[in-house]
C-alpha positions as a printed NumPy array, in Angstrom:
array([[  0.   ,   0.   ,   0.   ],
       [  2.861,   2.404,   0.814],
       [  4.939,   1.495,  -2.258],
       [  1.897,   1.737,  -4.502],
       [  1.211,   5.355,  -3.463],
       [  3.088,   6.505,  -6.56 ],
       [  2.786,   3.251,  -8.518],
       [  4.447,  -0.049,  -7.64 ],
       [  7.751,  -0.112,  -9.514],
       [  9.583,  -3.205, -10.723],
       [ 12.225,  -2.588,  -8.026],
       [  9.616,  -2.342,  -5.28 ],
       [  7.836,  -5.471,  -6.464],
       [ 11.163,  -7.319,  -6.499],
       [ 11.992,  -6.03 ,  -3.013],
       [  8.631,  -7.201,  -1.686],
       [  9.13 , -10.63 ,  -3.177],
       [ 12.709, -10.842,  -1.877],
       [ 11.634,  -9.94 ,   1.668],
       [  8.837, -12.52 ,   1.551],
       [ 11.302, -15.19 ,   0.386],
       [ 13.739, -14.227,   3.155],
       [ 10.887, -14.476,   5.668],
       [ 10.057, -18.01 ,   4.523],
       [  6.625, -17.146,   3.16 ],
       [  5.272, -19.987,   0.981],
       [  5.145, -19.416,  -2.798],
       [  1.344, -19.47 ,  -2.999],
       [  1.056, -16.828,  -0.282],
       [  3.68 , -14.714,  -2.09 ],
       [  1.628, -14.918,  -5.287],
       [ -1.53 , -13.983,  -3.385],
       [  0.201, -10.92 ,  -1.922],
       [  1.677,  -9.827,  -5.257],
       [ -1.679, -10.259,  -7.042],
       [ -3.839,  -8.731,  -4.313],
       [ -5.87 ,  -5.801,  -5.676],
       [ -5.331,  -2.659,  -3.601],
       [ -8.388,  -0.795,  -4.865],
       [-10.426,   0.245,  -1.863],
       [ -7.789,  -0.779,   0.697],
       [ -7.146,   1.974,   3.222],
       [ -4.618,   2.606,   5.952],
       [ -7.422,   1.956,   8.425],
       [ -7.848,  -1.559,   7.01 ],
       [ -4.146,  -2.24 ,   7.548],
       [ -4.057,  -0.748,  11.039],
       [ -6.997,  -2.899,  12.157],
       [ -4.831,  -6.005,  11.706],
       [ -2.305,  -5.079,  14.422],
       [ -2.394,  -4.045,  18.052],
       [ -1.796,  -0.319,  18.121],
       [  1.624,   0.723,  19.326],
       [  2.894,  -2.857,  19.189],
       [  6.187,  -4.245,  17.928],
       [  4.283,  -5.917,  15.07 ],
       [  2.815,  -2.553,  14.1  ],
       [  6.309,  -1.024,  14.045],
       [  7.581,  -3.996,  12.035],
       [  4.833,  -3.494,   9.421],
       [  5.692,   0.183,   9.061],
       [  9.383,  -0.635,   8.74 ],
       [  8.9  ,  -3.393,   6.166],
       [  6.41 ,  -1.469,   4.064],
       [  8.614,   1.627,   4.028],
       [ 11.745,  -0.38 ,   3.223],
       [ 10.02 ,  -1.879,   0.168],
       [  8.853,   1.572,  -0.945],
       [ 12.376,   2.973,  -0.495],
       [ 13.953,   0.452,  -2.871],
       [ 13.578,   2.907,  -5.749],
       [ 13.792,   6.024,  -3.588],
       [ 11.075,   7.116,  -1.177],
       [  8.794,   9.633,  -2.883],
       [  6.973,  12.402,  -1.021],
       [  3.693,  10.507,  -1.513],
       [  5.189,   7.315,  -0.087],
       [  6.725,   9.175,   2.856],
       [  3.394,  10.852,   3.623],
       [  1.559,   7.524,   3.365],
       [  4.145,   5.852,   5.637],
       [  3.777,   8.616,   8.229],
       [ -0.021,   8.3  ,   8.093],
       [  0.209,   4.516,   8.486],
       [  2.467,   4.921,  11.52 ],
       [ -0.087,   7.253,  13.081],
       [ -2.923,   4.824,  12.278],
       [ -0.87 ,   2.052,  13.894],
       [ -0.638,   4.088,  17.105],
       [  3.125,   4.622,  17.014],
       [  4.675,   7.76 ,  18.493],
       [  5.75 ,  10.523,  16.123],
       [  9.363,  10.118,  17.216],
       [  9.316,   6.373,  16.522],
       [  7.567,   6.889,  13.176],
       [ 10.235,   9.358,  12.083],
       [ 13.049,   7.06 ,  13.216],
       [ 11.538,   4.015,  11.474],
       [ 10.965,   5.912,   8.22 ],
       [ 14.521,   7.28 ,   8.279],
       [ 15.992,   3.83 ,   8.946],
       [ 13.792,   2.161,   6.313],
       [ 14.72 ,   4.778,   3.707],
       [ 18.424,   4.139,   4.271],
       [ 17.921,   0.361,   4.513],
       [ 15.969,   0.187,   1.257],
       [ 18.651,   2.197,  -0.527],
       [ 21.471,   0.057,   0.888],
       [ 19.651,  -3.135,  -0.125],
       [ 19.055,  -1.795,  -3.63 ],
       [ 22.755,  -0.939,  -3.921],
       [ 23.805,  -4.342,  -2.568],
       [ 25.841,  -2.766,   0.241],
       [ 25.933,  -5.722,   2.644],
       [ 27.903,  -3.951,   5.391],
       [ 25.507,  -1.002,   5.417],
       [ 22.488,  -3.338,   5.367],
       [ 23.82 ,  -5.212,   8.404],
       [ 24.469,  -1.96 ,  10.277],
       [ 21.013,  -0.595,   9.465],
       [ 19.341,  -3.904,  10.31 ],
       [ 20.889,  -3.787,  13.792],
       [ 19.581,  -0.245,  14.228],
       [ 16.162,  -1.37 ,  12.962],
       [ 16.001,  -4.107,  15.587],
       [ 16.696,  -1.523,  18.31 ],
       [ 13.887,   0.674,  16.952],
       [ 11.452,  -2.216,  16.774],
       [ 12.27 ,  -3.233,  20.344],
       [ 11.332,   0.3  ,  21.447],
       [  7.738,  -0.182,  20.282]])
């Protein structure tokens, strides 16, 4: 939903699929996610799936923003990410920190900078633990 704010690019789609593979999500579920129509889906629908202010909510914001950042985070995507964080009941400070980390993480992943990815992933885990 975040990445599609300005149109889901080939890079973002690939990033989403890569993260699902790395998370051990079965192929059929991956296909269902990639083919899921987003028409009519709102941030409220997403936020209803997670306990507000929870670690899972922070994880969703981080993952969604990282995927969107794979081709550079647009203003629309950043605004949508911020709105999702608010809907998920995260603090403004945590939302800003997660979006900043995810923007850098997505860029480092897209560039294939393993050392930077590892460094940013450690920082991401600290942020997620704060939720």
